[in-house]
Coordinates of C-alpha atoms in Angstrom, one line a residue:
M7 CA 55.5 171.0 269.8
S8 CA 54.9 173.3 266.6
D9 CA 51.5 172.9 264.9
R10 CA 53.6 171.6 261.7
Q11 CA 54.7 168.7 263.9
T12 CA 53.1 165.6 265.3
A13 CA 54.1 164.3 268.9
D14 CA 56.6 162.3 267.5
G15 CA 58.5 165.4 265.8
G16 CA 57.2 164.1 262.2
R17 CA 55.7 166.7 259.9
F18 CA 52.0 167.6 260.5
D19 CA 49.6 166.8 257.1
A20 CA 46.0 168.6 257.9
F21 CA 44.6 166.7 254.9
R22 CA 45.6 163.4 256.4
A23 CA 44.1 164.2 259.8
L24 CA 41.3 165.7 258.6
A25 CA 40.5 162.3 256.0
S26 CA 41.6 160.0 259.3
R27 CA 38.6 161.5 261.2
R28 CA 36.6 160.9 258.0
E29 CA 37.2 157.7 257.5
R30 CA 40.0 158.0 255.2
P31 CA 38.0 159.3 251.9
G32 CA 41.0 160.4 250.0
D33 CA 41.3 157.4 247.4
R34 CA 37.7 157.6 247.0
L35 CA 38.0 161.4 246.4
L36 CA 40.3 161.1 243.1
G37 CA 37.9 158.6 241.6
Q38 CA 34.9 160.8 242.0
L39 CA 36.4 163.7 240.7
A40 CA 37.3 161.8 237.5
S41 CA 33.4 160.8 237.4
A42 CA 32.7 164.6 237.9
R43 CA 35.5 165.9 235.1
E44 CA 33.6 163.4 232.9
E45 CA 30.2 165.0 233.6
N46 CA 31.5 168.6 233.6
G47 CA 33.8 169.9 230.5
S48 CA 34.4 173.4 231.5
A49 CA 37.9 174.7 231.9
D50 CA 37.2 176.1 235.4
M51 CA 37.2 174.2 238.2
S52 CA 33.6 175.1 239.9
W53 CA 32.4 171.5 239.5
A54 CA 35.2 170.1 242.0
P55 CA 34.6 171.7 245.3
A56 CA 31.1 169.7 245.6
V57 CA 32.7 166.3 245.2
A58 CA 34.9 167.2 248.3
S59 CA 31.7 168.3 249.9
R60 CA 30.0 165.3 249.7
L61 CA 32.8 163.4 251.6
G62 CA 33.2 165.8 254.2
L63 CA 36.2 167.3 253.1
P64 CA 37.2 171.0 252.4
A65 CA 36.9 172.4 248.8
A66 CA 41.0 172.6 248.7
S67 CA 41.1 169.1 249.1
A68 CA 39.3 168.6 245.8
L69 CA 40.9 172.1 244.1
G70 CA 44.2 170.5 244.5
P71 CA 44.1 167.3 242.6
A72 CA 41.6 168.6 240.3
T73 CA 44.4 171.3 239.0
F74 CA 47.3 168.8 239.2
Y75 CA 46.3 165.9 237.4
A76 CA 46.4 166.3 233.5
D77 CA 43.0 163.9 233.4
L78 CA 41.3 166.3 235.7
A79 CA 42.3 169.7 234.8
A80 CA 42.0 169.2 231.2
P81 CA 38.4 169.9 229.3
H82 CA 36.3 167.3 228.8
G83 CA 34.0 167.5 225.7
R84 CA 31.4 164.8 225.1
R85 CA 34.3 163.0 222.8
H86 CA 37.6 163.1 224.6
V87 CA 40.8 162.6 222.6
R88 CA 44.1 162.2 224.5
V89 CA 47.4 162.3 221.6
C90 CA 50.7 161.0 222.5
T91 CA 53.1 163.4 222.4
G92 CA 56.0 160.8 223.7
A93 CA 59.2 160.0 222.4
A94 CA 58.3 157.2 220.1
C95 CA 55.3 159.3 218.5
F96 CA 57.5 162.2 218.4
A97 CA 60.1 160.3 216.3
A98 CA 57.3 158.6 214.2
T99 CA 55.9 161.9 213.3
D100 CA 59.2 163.9 212.2
G101 CA 59.0 165.7 215.8
R102 CA 55.3 166.8 215.0
P103 CA 52.7 164.4 216.7
L104 CA 50.0 166.9 217.2
D105 CA 49.6 168.8 213.7
A106 CA 47.8 166.5 211.9
V107 CA 45.3 165.4 214.7
E108 CA 45.0 169.2 215.3
E109 CA 43.7 170.0 211.8
A110 CA 41.6 167.1 211.3
L111 CA 39.9 168.1 214.7
G112 CA 40.1 171.8 214.1
L113 CA 41.1 172.4 217.9
R114 CA 44.6 173.1 219.5
S115 CA 45.9 170.7 222.1
G116 CA 44.1 171.5 225.4
G117 CA 41.2 173.0 223.9
I118 CA 37.2 172.0 223.7
A119 CA 35.1 172.7 220.5
P120 CA 32.4 175.6 220.8
D121 CA 29.5 173.1 220.9
R122 CA 31.5 170.7 223.4
A123 CA 31.2 168.1 221.2
V124 CA 34.7 167.1 221.2
S125 CA 37.8 167.7 223.4
L126 CA 41.9 167.5 222.8
Q127 CA 44.5 166.8 225.2
A128 CA 48.1 165.9 224.7
V129 CA 49.6 163.5 227.1
R130 CA 53.3 161.9 227.2
C131 CA 53.2 158.1 226.4
L132 CA 50.1 155.8 225.6
G133 CA 52.2 152.6 225.7
H134 CA 51.4 151.9 222.0
C135 CA 54.8 152.9 221.1
Y136 CA 55.3 149.8 219.0
A137 CA 52.7 151.4 216.4
A138 CA 53.2 154.8 217.0
P139 CA 51.4 157.4 216.6
A140 CA 48.9 156.8 219.4
A141 CA 45.8 158.3 220.7
L142 CA 42.9 157.3 222.9
A143 CA 39.5 158.7 221.6
D144 CA 36.8 158.3 224.4
G145 CA 39.4 155.0 225.9
R146 CA 39.4 153.6 222.6
A147 CA 43.3 153.4 221.1
C148 CA 43.8 154.4 217.7
T149 CA 47.3 153.9 216.1
G150 CA 49.6 154.2 212.8
S151 CA 50.3 156.6 210.0
G152 CA 46.3 157.1 209.7
L153 CA 45.9 158.3 213.0
A154 CA 44.1 161.7 212.1
E155 CA 41.9 159.8 209.7
Q156 CA 40.9 157.5 212.2
I157 CA 40.1 160.0 214.9
A158 CA 38.2 162.5 212.7
G159 CA 35.9 159.2 211.9
R160 CA 37.0 158.6 208.4
A161 CA 38.9 155.5 209.1
R162 CA 38.5 152.5 211.3
C163 CA 40.4 152.6 214.6
A164 CA 43.5 150.3 214.4
A165 CA 45.5 149.3 217.3
P166 CA 47.2 146.0 216.9
P167 CA 48.2 144.1 219.9
I168 CA 51.8 144.2 221.5
P169 CA 54.5 141.8 220.1
G170 CA 56.0 140.2 222.9
A171 CA 58.9 137.4 222.5
D172 CA 61.2 135.6 224.9
T173 CA 64.7 135.4 223.8
T174 CA 66.2 133.2 226.9
G175 CA 64.5 129.8 226.3
D176 CA 63.3 130.2 229.6
P177 CA 61.1 133.2 230.3
V178 CA 60.7 134.3 233.9
L179 CA 58.0 137.0 232.6
L180 CA 56.5 136.2 229.4
G181 CA 55.8 132.4 229.2
A182 CA 52.5 131.2 229.2
G183 CA 52.7 127.9 230.4
P184 CA 50.5 125.2 231.2
P185 CA 47.9 125.2 233.9
T186 CA 49.7 123.7 236.3
V187 CA 52.2 126.7 236.1
D188 CA 49.4 129.5 236.7
P189 CA 51.4 132.0 238.8
L190 CA 48.1 132.2 241.1
E191 CA 48.6 128.3 241.8
V192 CA 51.9 129.3 242.9
W193 CA 50.9 131.6 245.6
H194 CA 48.2 128.8 246.6
R195 CA 50.8 126.5 247.3
T196 CA 52.9 128.8 249.1
V197 CA 50.4 130.2 251.2
T198 CA 49.2 126.8 252.3
A199 CA 52.5 124.8 252.4
S200 CA 55.4 127.7 253.0
E201 CA 56.6 130.4 255.8
P202 CA 56.9 134.2 255.0
G203 CA 60.7 133.7 255.7
K204 CA 61.5 131.0 253.1
V205 CA 59.8 133.3 250.4
H206 CA 62.4 136.0 251.7
E207 CA 64.9 133.8 251.8
Q208 CA 64.5 132.6 247.9
V209 CA 64.3 136.4 246.8
A210 CA 67.4 137.4 248.7
A211 CA 69.2 134.4 246.9
S212 CA 68.0 135.6 243.9
G213 CA 69.5 139.1 243.7
L214 CA 66.4 140.4 242.5
R215 CA 66.5 144.1 241.9
G216 CA 63.7 146.6 241.1
R217 CA 62.9 147.0 237.7
G218 CA 61.1 150.5 237.6
G219 CA 64.5 152.2 237.7
A220 CA 66.0 152.7 241.0
G221 CA 67.1 149.4 241.1
Y222 CA 67.0 148.6 244.6
G223 CA 67.4 145.3 246.2
V224 CA 64.0 143.7 246.6
A225 CA 64.8 141.6 249.9
A226 CA 66.5 144.6 251.4
K227 CA 63.2 146.5 251.2
W228 CA 61.3 143.7 252.5
K229 CA 63.5 143.7 255.5
A230 CA 62.8 147.2 256.3
V231 CA 59.0 146.4 257.1
R232 CA 59.2 142.6 258.4
G233 CA 57.9 142.9 261.6
S234 CA 56.0 146.2 261.4
D235 CA 52.5 146.5 262.2
N236 CA 50.1 146.8 259.5
P237 CA 52.7 147.2 256.3
V238 CA 51.0 147.3 253.2
V239 CA 52.6 146.5 249.6
V240 CA 52.1 148.5 246.5
A241 CA 52.2 147.3 242.9
N242 CA 53.4 150.3 240.8
G243 CA 51.8 150.2 237.5
D244 CA 52.6 153.8 236.9
E245 CA 54.8 152.9 233.9
G246 CA 55.2 156.5 232.6
D247 CA 58.4 156.3 230.7
P248 CA 57.6 157.0 227.2
G249 CA 59.1 154.4 225.1
S250 CA 58.1 151.6 227.6
Y251 CA 55.4 149.5 227.9
A252 CA 56.6 146.4 229.2
D253 CA 54.1 146.8 232.2
R254 CA 51.2 147.7 230.1
L255 CA 51.9 144.0 228.6
L256 CA 52.2 142.5 231.7
M257 CA 49.1 144.0 233.2
E258 CA 47.1 143.3 230.2
I259 CA 48.3 139.8 228.9
H260 CA 49.3 138.3 232.3
P261 CA 47.0 139.8 235.1
R262 CA 47.7 136.7 237.0
R263 CA 51.2 136.8 237.2
V264 CA 50.9 140.5 238.5
L265 CA 48.7 139.6 240.9
A266 CA 50.5 136.4 242.3
G267 CA 53.6 138.7 242.6
L268 CA 51.7 141.1 244.8
A269 CA 50.2 138.4 247.0
L270 CA 53.6 136.7 247.4
A271 CA 55.3 140.1 248.1
C272 CA 52.4 140.7 250.7
F273 CA 53.1 137.1 252.2
A274 CA 56.6 138.0 252.9
C275 CA 56.4 141.0 254.2
G276 CA 53.2 140.1 256.8
A277 CA 50.9 142.9 254.8
E278 CA 47.1 142.0 254.7
E279 CA 46.5 144.7 252.2
G280 CA 48.1 145.0 248.7
R281 CA 46.9 148.0 246.2
V282 CA 47.8 148.2 242.3
L283 CA 47.8 151.7 240.7
V284 CA 47.4 151.7 237.0
R285 CA 47.8 154.6 234.9
S286 CA 44.7 156.0 233.3
E287 CA 46.5 156.0 229.7
Y288 CA 46.0 151.9 230.0
P289 CA 42.2 151.6 229.9
A290 CA 42.6 148.0 228.9
A291 CA 45.5 147.1 231.8
L292 CA 42.9 148.8 234.0
A293 CA 40.2 146.3 233.1
S294 CA 42.1 143.4 232.7
L295 CA 43.6 143.5 236.2
R296 CA 40.0 144.4 237.7
S297 CA 38.8 141.4 236.2
A298 CA 41.7 139.1 237.2
C299 CA 41.5 140.4 240.7
E300 CA 37.6 139.6 240.6
Q301 CA 38.3 136.1 239.7
A302 CA 41.3 135.8 242.1
Y303 CA 38.7 136.5 244.7
A304 CA 36.1 133.9 243.4
E305 CA 38.9 131.2 243.4
G306 CA 39.7 132.0 247.1
H307 CA 43.1 133.4 246.1
F308 CA 42.1 136.9 248.3
G309 CA 39.9 137.7 251.0
K310 CA 39.5 136.8 254.9
N311 CA 40.5 133.6 254.7
V312 CA 42.8 132.7 251.8
H313 CA 42.5 128.9 251.1
G314 CA 41.6 128.2 254.7
T315 CA 44.7 129.2 256.2
G316 CA 43.1 132.0 258.2
R317 CA 45.2 134.5 256.4
T318 CA 43.5 137.7 255.4
L319 CA 44.6 139.5 251.9
E320 CA 42.7 142.0 250.4
V321 CA 43.5 143.7 247.0
E322 CA 42.4 146.8 245.5
V323 CA 43.3 147.7 242.0
T324 CA 43.0 151.6 241.5
A325 CA 43.4 154.0 238.3
G326 CA 45.6 156.9 238.2
H327 CA 44.8 160.3 236.8
G328 CA 47.9 161.5 234.6
S329 CA 50.7 162.1 236.0
Y330 CA 54.6 161.2 235.3
V331 CA 55.8 161.9 238.7
A332 CA 53.3 160.1 240.5
G333 CA 55.1 157.0 239.6
E334 CA 57.6 158.1 242.1
E335 CA 57.1 156.1 245.2
T336 CA 56.2 159.1 247.7
A337 CA 54.2 160.6 244.9
L338 CA 52.2 157.2 244.5
I339 CA 51.1 157.1 247.7
A340 CA 50.3 160.8 248.0
S341 CA 48.1 159.7 245.0
L342 CA 46.4 156.8 246.6
E343 CA 45.6 158.8 249.3
G344 CA 43.6 161.0 247.7
G345 CA 46.4 164.3 247.2
R346 CA 48.5 165.7 244.6
G347 CA 51.0 163.7 243.2
C348 CA 53.9 165.3 244.4
A349 CA 57.0 163.9 245.7
R350 CA 58.0 164.1 249.4
A351 CA 60.9 164.7 251.2
R352 CA 62.9 161.4 252.6
P353 CA 63.3 160.2 255.5
P354 CA 61.0 159.3 256.7
Y355 CA 61.0 156.4 253.7
P356 CA 57.9 154.6 252.7
T357 CA 59.2 151.4 254.6
E358 CA 58.9 153.6 257.7
Q359 CA 55.8 156.0 257.0
G360 CA 54.0 155.3 253.7
L361 CA 50.4 154.9 252.7
W362 CA 48.4 156.4 255.7
D363 CA 51.6 156.2 257.6
A364 CA 51.6 152.5 257.5
P365 CA 55.3 151.2 256.5
T366 CA 54.5 150.5 252.5
V367 CA 56.5 148.4 250.0
V368 CA 56.2 150.1 246.5
G369 CA 57.4 147.4 243.6
N370 CA 57.1 148.0 239.7
V371 CA 54.9 145.9 238.2
E372 CA 57.8 143.7 236.2
T373 CA 59.5 143.2 239.2
L374 CA 56.6 141.7 241.1
S375 CA 56.1 139.6 238.4
A376 CA 59.2 137.8 238.4
L377 CA 58.3 136.5 242.0
P378 CA 56.2 133.6 240.9
W379 CA 58.9 132.2 238.8
I380 CA 61.6 132.6 241.7
V381 CA 59.5 131.2 244.5
S382 CA 58.6 128.0 242.4
R383 CA 61.9 127.4 240.7
G384 CA 64.4 128.9 243.5
G385 CA 66.2 131.9 243.9
A386 CA 69.8 130.1 242.9
A387 CA 67.8 129.2 239.6
Y388 CA 67.1 133.0 239.0
A389 CA 70.4 134.2 240.3
R390 CA 72.8 132.1 237.6
R391 CA 70.7 134.2 234.9
G392 CA 72.0 137.6 233.7
T393 CA 75.3 138.8 235.3
P394 CA 76.9 138.0 238.8
S395 CA 76.3 141.8 240.1
E396 CA 72.9 142.1 238.3
P397 CA 71.1 138.9 237.9
G398 CA 67.7 137.9 236.0
T399 CA 65.8 138.7 232.8
K400 CA 64.7 142.0 231.8
L401 CA 62.1 143.1 229.6
V402 CA 63.1 145.6 226.8
S403 CA 60.3 147.5 224.5
L404 CA 61.5 148.8 221.2
S405 CA 59.6 151.7 219.3
E406 CA 58.0 151.8 215.8
R407 CA 61.1 153.4 214.2
F408 CA 62.6 149.4 214.6
V409 CA 61.9 146.7 211.7
R410 CA 60.6 144.4 214.4
P411 CA 59.2 146.4 217.3
G412 CA 57.7 145.3 220.4
V413 CA 58.6 143.6 224.1
Y414 CA 61.5 141.1 224.4
E415 CA 62.5 139.3 227.4
V416 CA 66.5 139.6 227.4
E417 CA 69.2 138.3 229.9
V418 CA 70.6 141.5 231.6
G419 CA 73.9 141.7 230.3
T420 CA 72.8 141.5 226.6
S421 CA 74.4 143.8 224.5
V422 CA 72.3 146.9 223.2
E423 CA 73.9 146.1 219.8
H424 CA 72.4 143.0 219.9
I425 CA 68.8 144.0 220.9
V426 CA 69.0 147.0 218.5
S427 CA 70.3 145.1 215.5
Q428 CA 69.5 141.7 215.5
L429 CA 66.3 141.7 217.6
G430 CA 64.9 144.8 216.3
G431 CA 66.2 144.4 213.1
G432 CA 67.8 147.9 212.8
L433 CA 65.7 150.8 211.4
K434 CA 62.6 150.2 209.0
G435 CA 62.9 151.7 205.5
G436 CA 66.6 152.0 205.5
A437 CA 66.8 155.1 207.9
R438 CA 69.7 155.3 209.9
L439 CA 70.1 155.6 213.6
A440 CA 71.3 159.0 214.9
V441 CA 70.6 158.6 218.8
L442 CA 68.9 155.9 220.9
Q443 CA 67.1 156.7 224.0
I444 CA 67.2 154.7 226.8
G445 CA 65.2 154.2 229.9
G446 CA 63.0 156.9 229.0
P447 CA 63.8 160.7 228.7
L448 CA 65.8 161.0 232.1
G449 CA 67.8 157.7 231.3
G450 CA 69.7 159.3 229.0
F451 CA 71.1 158.6 225.3
L452 CA 73.7 156.8 223.4
P453 CA 75.1 157.5 219.9
A454 CA 74.3 155.1 216.7
D455 CA 78.3 153.9 217.0
G456 CA 78.4 153.5 220.9
L457 CA 75.8 150.8 221.4
D458 CA 78.3 148.3 222.6
V459 CA 77.5 148.3 226.0
A460 CA 75.6 145.6 228.1
L461 CA 72.1 146.4 228.9
A462 CA 72.8 146.7 232.8
D463 CA 72.8 149.8 235.5
A464 CA 76.4 149.7 235.9
E465 CA 77.5 149.6 232.3
L466 CA 74.9 152.1 230.9
T467 CA 75.5 154.5 234.2
A468 CA 79.3 154.4 233.0
R469 CA 78.2 155.9 229.3
G470 CA 76.0 158.4 231.3
A471 CA 72.6 156.7 230.3
A472 CA 70.1 154.3 232.7
L473 CA 68.2 151.4 232.6
G474 CA 65.0 152.4 233.8
H475 CA 62.0 150.6 232.6
G476 CA 63.9 149.5 229.7
G477 CA 62.2 151.5 226.7
L478 CA 64.5 152.1 223.7
V479 CA 63.5 154.6 221.3
A480 CA 65.0 155.2 218.0
F481 CA 65.8 158.8 216.7
D482 CA 66.9 158.5 212.9
D483 CA 69.0 161.3 211.5
S484 CA 66.0 163.1 209.6
L485 CA 65.3 164.8 212.7
D486 CA 67.0 168.0 214.0
P487 CA 68.8 167.4 217.0
A488 CA 68.0 170.7 218.5
D489 CA 64.1 169.4 218.2
V490 CA 65.0 166.7 220.1
L491 CA 66.7 168.9 222.7
R492 CA 63.3 171.0 222.9
H493 CA 61.0 167.8 223.2
T494 CA 63.1 166.5 226.4
W495 CA 63.0 170.1 228.0
Q496 CA 59.2 170.3 227.0
F497 CA 58.5 166.6 228.8
A498 CA 60.4 168.0 231.8
S499 CA 58.7 171.3 231.8
A500 CA 54.8 169.4 231.2
E501 CA 55.6 166.9 234.1
S502 CA 57.4 168.2 236.8
C503 CA 55.2 168.0 239.9
G504 CA 56.0 171.7 241.3
A505 CA 56.8 170.5 244.5
C506 CA 60.2 172.0 244.7
S507 CA 60.8 175.3 243.1
P508 CA 64.5 174.0 241.6
C509 CA 62.7 171.5 239.3
R510 CA 59.3 173.5 238.8
V511 CA 61.1 176.8 237.6
G512 CA 64.3 175.3 236.3
T513 CA 62.6 173.0 233.8
R514 CA 60.8 176.0 232.7
Q515 CA 64.1 178.0 232.3
G516 CA 65.5 175.1 230.4
L517 CA 62.9 175.0 227.8
A518 CA 63.3 178.8 227.4
L519 CA 66.9 178.1 226.5
A520 CA 66.2 175.3 224.4
T521 CA 63.5 177.2 222.6
A522 CA 66.0 180.2 221.9
R523 CA 68.1 177.6 220.1
G524 CA 71.0 179.8 220.9
S525 CA 74.0 178.8 223.0
P526 CA 72.9 178.7 226.8
G527 CA 76.4 179.6 228.0
E528 CA 76.9 180.1 231.7
D529 CA 73.1 179.9 232.2
W530 CA 73.1 176.2 231.3
A531 CA 75.8 175.3 234.0
R532 CA 74.1 177.3 236.5
L533 CA 70.8 175.8 236.0
A534 CA 72.5 172.4 235.8
R535 CA 74.0 172.8 239.3
L536 CA 70.5 173.6 240.8
L537 CA 69.0 170.9 239.5
E538 CA 71.3 168.3 240.4
E539 CA 71.9 169.6 244.0
A540 CA 68.7 171.0 245.1
S541 CA 65.8 169.1 243.4
L542 CA 63.6 167.2 246.1
C543 CA 63.7 163.8 243.8
A544 CA 65.3 162.1 240.9
F545 CA 63.3 163.7 238.2
G546 CA 64.9 167.1 238.5
R547 CA 68.2 165.7 240.0
R548 CA 68.6 163.4 236.7
L549 CA 67.7 165.8 234.0
P550 CA 71.3 167.4 233.6
A551 CA 72.8 164.2 232.9
A552 CA 70.1 163.1 230.4
V553 CA 70.7 166.4 228.2
R554 CA 74.3 165.8 228.2
S555 CA 74.3 162.4 227.3
L556 CA 71.8 163.9 224.5
A557 CA 74.7 166.6 223.4
R558 CA 77.5 163.8 223.4
A559 CA 75.4 161.4 221.6
Y560 CA 74.5 163.8 218.8
G561 CA 78.4 165.4 218.7
Q562 CA 79.0 168.1 216.3
R563 CA 75.2 168.1 215.3
F564 CA 74.1 169.3 218.5
P565 CA 73.7 173.0 219.2
E566 CA 76.7 174.4 221.1
G567 CA 76.9 175.1 224.8
W568 CA 74.8 172.1 226.2
A569 CA 77.9 169.5 226.9
L570 CA 79.4 170.8 229.6

């Protein structure tokens, strides 16, 4: 047997093996690294090994994540400012989201003042796309056209709440409802009076599909772990697609719905452990979920003997540390174990070997939040919503460029044109839409005259786009298409996890080609083939399609040679 294999032929992971002997301190490792980073603002990593030593781990186990996650790698001054450079903030600032803030602070992105009074970090999205541009100053949100003045302390920080509205008349996700339909009461009734198989049957009948981008059938994923020993369910709150903030709304405003959905999924899968990962860029969502979780324990919804049933359900809410790819399920699991948030080769799939090798179901926050409605109203009622092939409702997030930005709950299959012109009211100030980004940078782009398409995976895929998290970012015709292209590659280059060389090197080559502003010629054709055929996960494989859709959407205005 190779020293890189386990007895059953699987891949040997030295960190997992050592961590298991140390009572698996990996999840504590990242939290302690984050605390140490706040106390040690220097750019070098001399502070990290001591954290590992305290947990009985080698220095490399701390240096790996400390140099990987953006929040840990960035130097921290006594005041730490994170500025959004995501799509909505890019569009709201004529393509220059950092300029005004860098000038106001006298710092470049990634820098720290000589006296360590302040540091500046560029991030990809803060979930304030409806009020862009945005920043977090020591965790406090600042937004709007006077952002630089707010950060410099010359104006009070302004951060309006997320506008949210139901358009269906019978909301699955955004309805507040009277106390009798408290989502956790749905969980209470289910755990005391129902059976796991019945919950699984209702979800199967609903046709619910994952809302995090992949669109995989929820019941099929659950079926893969039923009967397994000690399965785990993870709620993925690492909503990293720039332009999407629906998960942030759910976690901040409806945390009991998120937790109830997680509990119902655990019940159906036979899991006694549930985890929630919340991206660090959402501090208010993290606080809201943790508070709701404490209250749920106090009310008897979680713990060793849930509502006297003898069932155990332990739930933990964990913070992320700044990585887009860590939202991919295998990378998310690696992050929860205390490692670098890199994608892993599949198979084995997480439902076979996931968190600490336990069978693991990873579900997006929006997906799980639909479960209380489905369980209380029935799978058939949900299946009548949306389209026959893609039932249900979907949350869409409209960016700041719209007259009426915000989160809207719509039926799957609603026309994108209706969402843009009727719900969003078109673009503010009489601006003209040039292209619409849908589903994040890797989701794709639609031209202004090509919005006559249903908001559904199949229809969008046929147009070269993807639904993703449902973020809709408007780019008006004042932006240079070449700048939008370069912005897309900047995002890809910065957020590639580096686990595979086709994506790690390919995204840098793509950025170099876009920055050169000439026709990429055959270099782009070769690079596109490499990314699509050899990348480890969907991040690299999806990039060429997204760039092609951007080229098609802009048409003749776009730089030559990118359409393929």
